[in-house]
Structure formats: C-alpha cells, structure tokens
PDB file of C-alpha atoms in Angstrom:
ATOM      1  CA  UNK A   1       0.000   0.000   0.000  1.00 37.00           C
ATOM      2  CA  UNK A   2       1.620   3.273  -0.717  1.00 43.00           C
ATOM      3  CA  UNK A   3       0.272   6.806   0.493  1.00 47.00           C
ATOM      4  CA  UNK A   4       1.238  10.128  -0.854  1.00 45.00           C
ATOM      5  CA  UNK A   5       3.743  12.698   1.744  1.00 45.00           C
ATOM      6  CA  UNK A   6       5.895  15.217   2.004  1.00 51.00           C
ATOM      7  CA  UNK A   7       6.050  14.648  -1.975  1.00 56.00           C
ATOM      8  CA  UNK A   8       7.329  11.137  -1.994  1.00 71.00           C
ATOM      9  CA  UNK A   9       5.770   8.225  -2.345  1.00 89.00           C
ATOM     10  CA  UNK A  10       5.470   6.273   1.277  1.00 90.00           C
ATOM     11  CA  UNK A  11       5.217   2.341   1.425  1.00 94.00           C
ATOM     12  CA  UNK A  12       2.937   1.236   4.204  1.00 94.00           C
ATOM     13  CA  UNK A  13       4.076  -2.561   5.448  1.00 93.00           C
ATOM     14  CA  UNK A  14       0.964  -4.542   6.320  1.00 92.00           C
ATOM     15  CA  UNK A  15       2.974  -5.659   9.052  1.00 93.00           C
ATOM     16  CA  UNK A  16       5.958  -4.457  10.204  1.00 93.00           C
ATOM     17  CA  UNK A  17       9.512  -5.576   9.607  1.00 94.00           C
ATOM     18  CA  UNK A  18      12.536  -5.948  12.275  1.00 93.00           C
ATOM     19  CA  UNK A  19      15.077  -3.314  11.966  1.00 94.00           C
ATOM     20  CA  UNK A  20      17.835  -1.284  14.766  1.00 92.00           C
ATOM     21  CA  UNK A  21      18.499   1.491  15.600  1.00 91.00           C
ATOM     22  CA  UNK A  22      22.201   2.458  17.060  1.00 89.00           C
ATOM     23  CA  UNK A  23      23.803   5.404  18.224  1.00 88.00           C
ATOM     24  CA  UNK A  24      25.950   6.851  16.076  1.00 87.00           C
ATOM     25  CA  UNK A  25      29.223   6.298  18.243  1.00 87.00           C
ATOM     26  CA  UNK A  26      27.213   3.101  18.921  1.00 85.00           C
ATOM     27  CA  UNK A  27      26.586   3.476  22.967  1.00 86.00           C
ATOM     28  CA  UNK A  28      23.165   2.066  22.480  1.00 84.00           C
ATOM     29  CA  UNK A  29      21.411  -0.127  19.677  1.00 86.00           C
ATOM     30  CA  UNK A  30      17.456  -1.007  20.259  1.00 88.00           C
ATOM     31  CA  UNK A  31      15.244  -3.095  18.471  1.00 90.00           C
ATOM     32  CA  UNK A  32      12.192  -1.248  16.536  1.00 93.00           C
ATOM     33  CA  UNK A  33       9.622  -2.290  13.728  1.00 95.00           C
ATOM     34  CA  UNK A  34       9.828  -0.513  10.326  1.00 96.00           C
ATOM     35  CA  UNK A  35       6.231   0.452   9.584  1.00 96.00           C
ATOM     36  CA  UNK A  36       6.383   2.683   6.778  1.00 96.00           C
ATOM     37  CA  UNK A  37       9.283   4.125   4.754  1.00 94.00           C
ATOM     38  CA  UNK A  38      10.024   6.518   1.850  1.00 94.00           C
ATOM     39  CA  UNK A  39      12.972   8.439   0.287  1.00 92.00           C
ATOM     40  CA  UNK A  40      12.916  10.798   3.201  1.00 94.00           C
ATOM     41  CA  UNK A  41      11.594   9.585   6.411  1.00 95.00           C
ATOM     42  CA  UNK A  42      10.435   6.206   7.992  1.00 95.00           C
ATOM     43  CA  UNK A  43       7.849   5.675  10.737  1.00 96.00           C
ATOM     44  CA  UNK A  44       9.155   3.074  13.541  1.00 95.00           C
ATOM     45  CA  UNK A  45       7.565   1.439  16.818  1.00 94.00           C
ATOM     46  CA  UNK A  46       9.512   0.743  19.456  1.00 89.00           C
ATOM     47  CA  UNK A  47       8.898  -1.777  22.242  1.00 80.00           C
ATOM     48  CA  UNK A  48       9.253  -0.262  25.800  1.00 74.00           C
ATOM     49  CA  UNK A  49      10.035   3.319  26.624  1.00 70.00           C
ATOM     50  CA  UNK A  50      12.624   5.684  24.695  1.00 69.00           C
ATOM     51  CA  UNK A  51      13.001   8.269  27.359  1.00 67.00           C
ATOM     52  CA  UNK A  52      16.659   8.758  28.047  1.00 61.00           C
ATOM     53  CA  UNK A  53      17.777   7.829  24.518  1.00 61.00           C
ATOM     54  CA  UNK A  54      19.550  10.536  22.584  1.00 60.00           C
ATOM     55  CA  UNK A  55      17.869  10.394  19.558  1.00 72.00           C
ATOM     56  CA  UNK A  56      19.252  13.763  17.395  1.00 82.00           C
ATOM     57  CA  UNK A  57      21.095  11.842  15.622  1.00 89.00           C
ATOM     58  CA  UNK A  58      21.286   7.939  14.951  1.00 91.00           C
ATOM     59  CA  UNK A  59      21.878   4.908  12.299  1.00 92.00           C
ATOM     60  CA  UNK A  60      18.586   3.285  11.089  1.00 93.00           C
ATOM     61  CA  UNK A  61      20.486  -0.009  10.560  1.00 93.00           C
ATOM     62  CA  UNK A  62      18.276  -2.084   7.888  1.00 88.00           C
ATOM     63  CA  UNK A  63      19.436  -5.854   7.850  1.00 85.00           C
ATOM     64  CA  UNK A  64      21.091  -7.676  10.995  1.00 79.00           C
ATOM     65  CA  UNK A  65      24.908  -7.293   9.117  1.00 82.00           C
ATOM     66  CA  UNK A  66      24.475  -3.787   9.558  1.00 78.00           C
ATOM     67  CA  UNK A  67      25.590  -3.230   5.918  1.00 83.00           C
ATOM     68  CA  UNK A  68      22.334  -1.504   4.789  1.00 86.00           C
ATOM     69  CA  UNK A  69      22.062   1.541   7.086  1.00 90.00           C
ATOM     70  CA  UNK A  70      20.239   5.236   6.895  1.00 91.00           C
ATOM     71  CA  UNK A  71      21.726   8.313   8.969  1.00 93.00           C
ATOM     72  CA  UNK A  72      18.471   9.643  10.863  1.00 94.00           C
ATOM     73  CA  UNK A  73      17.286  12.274  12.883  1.00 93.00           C
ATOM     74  CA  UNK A  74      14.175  11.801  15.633  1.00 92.00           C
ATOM     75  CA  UNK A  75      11.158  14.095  14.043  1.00 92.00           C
ATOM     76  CA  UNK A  76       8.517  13.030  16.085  1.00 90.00           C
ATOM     77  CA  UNK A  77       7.566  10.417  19.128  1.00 87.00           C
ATOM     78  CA  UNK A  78       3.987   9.370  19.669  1.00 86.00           C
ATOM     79  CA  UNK A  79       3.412   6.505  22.248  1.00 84.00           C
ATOM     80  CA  UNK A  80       6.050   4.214  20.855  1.00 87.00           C
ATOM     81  CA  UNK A  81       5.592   4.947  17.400  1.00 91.00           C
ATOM     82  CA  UNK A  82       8.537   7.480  15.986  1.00 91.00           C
ATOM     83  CA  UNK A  83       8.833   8.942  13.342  1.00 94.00           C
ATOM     84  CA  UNK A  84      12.306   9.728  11.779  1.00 94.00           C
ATOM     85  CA  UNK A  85      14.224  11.814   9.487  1.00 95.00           C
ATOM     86  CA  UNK A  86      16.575  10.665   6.530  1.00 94.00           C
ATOM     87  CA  UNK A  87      19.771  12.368   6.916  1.00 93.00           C
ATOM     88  CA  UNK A  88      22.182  12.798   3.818  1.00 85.00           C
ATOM     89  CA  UNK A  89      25.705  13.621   4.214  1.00 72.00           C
ATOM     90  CA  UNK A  90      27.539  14.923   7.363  1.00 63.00           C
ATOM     91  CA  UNK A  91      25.090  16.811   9.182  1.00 50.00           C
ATOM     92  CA  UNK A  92      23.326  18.071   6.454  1.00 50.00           C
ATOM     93  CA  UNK A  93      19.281  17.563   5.197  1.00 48.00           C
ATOM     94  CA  UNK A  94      20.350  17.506   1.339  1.00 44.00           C
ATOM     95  CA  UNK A  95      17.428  16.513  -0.960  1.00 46.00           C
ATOM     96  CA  UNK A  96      18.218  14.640  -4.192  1.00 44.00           C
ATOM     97  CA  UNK A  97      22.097  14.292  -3.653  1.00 38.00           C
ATOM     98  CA  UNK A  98      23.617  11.366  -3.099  1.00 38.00           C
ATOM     99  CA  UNK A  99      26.719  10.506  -0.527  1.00 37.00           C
ATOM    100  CA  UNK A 100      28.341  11.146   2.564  1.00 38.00           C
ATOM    101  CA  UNK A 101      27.313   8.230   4.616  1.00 40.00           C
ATOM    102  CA  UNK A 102      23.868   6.533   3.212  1.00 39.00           C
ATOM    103  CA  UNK A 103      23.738   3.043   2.328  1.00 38.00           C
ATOM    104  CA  UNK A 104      22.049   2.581  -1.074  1.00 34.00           C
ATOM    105  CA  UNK A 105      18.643   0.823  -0.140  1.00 32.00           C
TER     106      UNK A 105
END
C-alpha cells in the first residue's frame, strides 16, 4: 500500500519488519519495527520506553549485518511509534544528492 507525503511516495508494510536502531558512536542499539518508509523519512515502533535515549542523531540499521544503514534524525515520538528523518551527508538535510554516509537501499 503506498500513500502520498511530504512529496514522496510512502510504502505502508501490512505488518511491520525488524530493523535497529544504534547510536551513532554506537553506545546504544534497540530493536524497533519498520512500519512505513520513503525516500525521506520512515515511521518506527519501538517496544518499551525511549526516554533517556539521545535520539538527534542515529543509524537506522536495515538488515542484521548492519551493511544496509540510513543516517536519521528523531522528528517526532507518539506513544512508541517514531517517526524519523533521513539524513544525507555529514550533518546536512540535502534533498536529491547522493553521498556522505547513506547506504544505497
């Protein structure tokens, strides 16, 4: 199922798929659910509380090698569903260039 936002197509998963998340000088990793992605942004639930977690800035990591991974930034928390920001480069919200430290997905 895909719905339209931010002006990029979003996939909806019918049910959710395992994925990490990880600090990025990898203090802390956490299990989460990938719910919906897109070119941008992903939406993620997350079993038990996040409070305490610093969450600026973080690696999405994709499959359990940790070879596919997505720089993030926290955009939203609701419950224990988040909702994250792709990140593209060092530091920097870039749209349509490609680089600095994204995995291709």
């Amino acid at each position: 199922m895909a719905e339209d936002g931010k002006g990029t197509e979003r996939v909806t998963f019918s049910r959710g798929y395992d994925v990490c998340i990880m600090a990025i000088d990898g203090t802390w990793r956490r299990d989460c659910i990938l719910n919906a992605i897109s070119d941008t942004d992903a939406v993620l639930t997350v079993e038990g509380s996040i409070q305490g977690l610093n969450l600026k800035e973080f690696f999405l990591l994709l499959s359990s090698t940790g070879l596919a991974y997505r720089r993030c930034e926290l955009v939203r928390v609701n419950g224990s569903e988040m909702d994250i920001q792709f990140l593209r480069g060092k530091n920097k919200k870039k749209r349509g260039s490609v680089g600095g430290h994204d995995a291709t997905v």
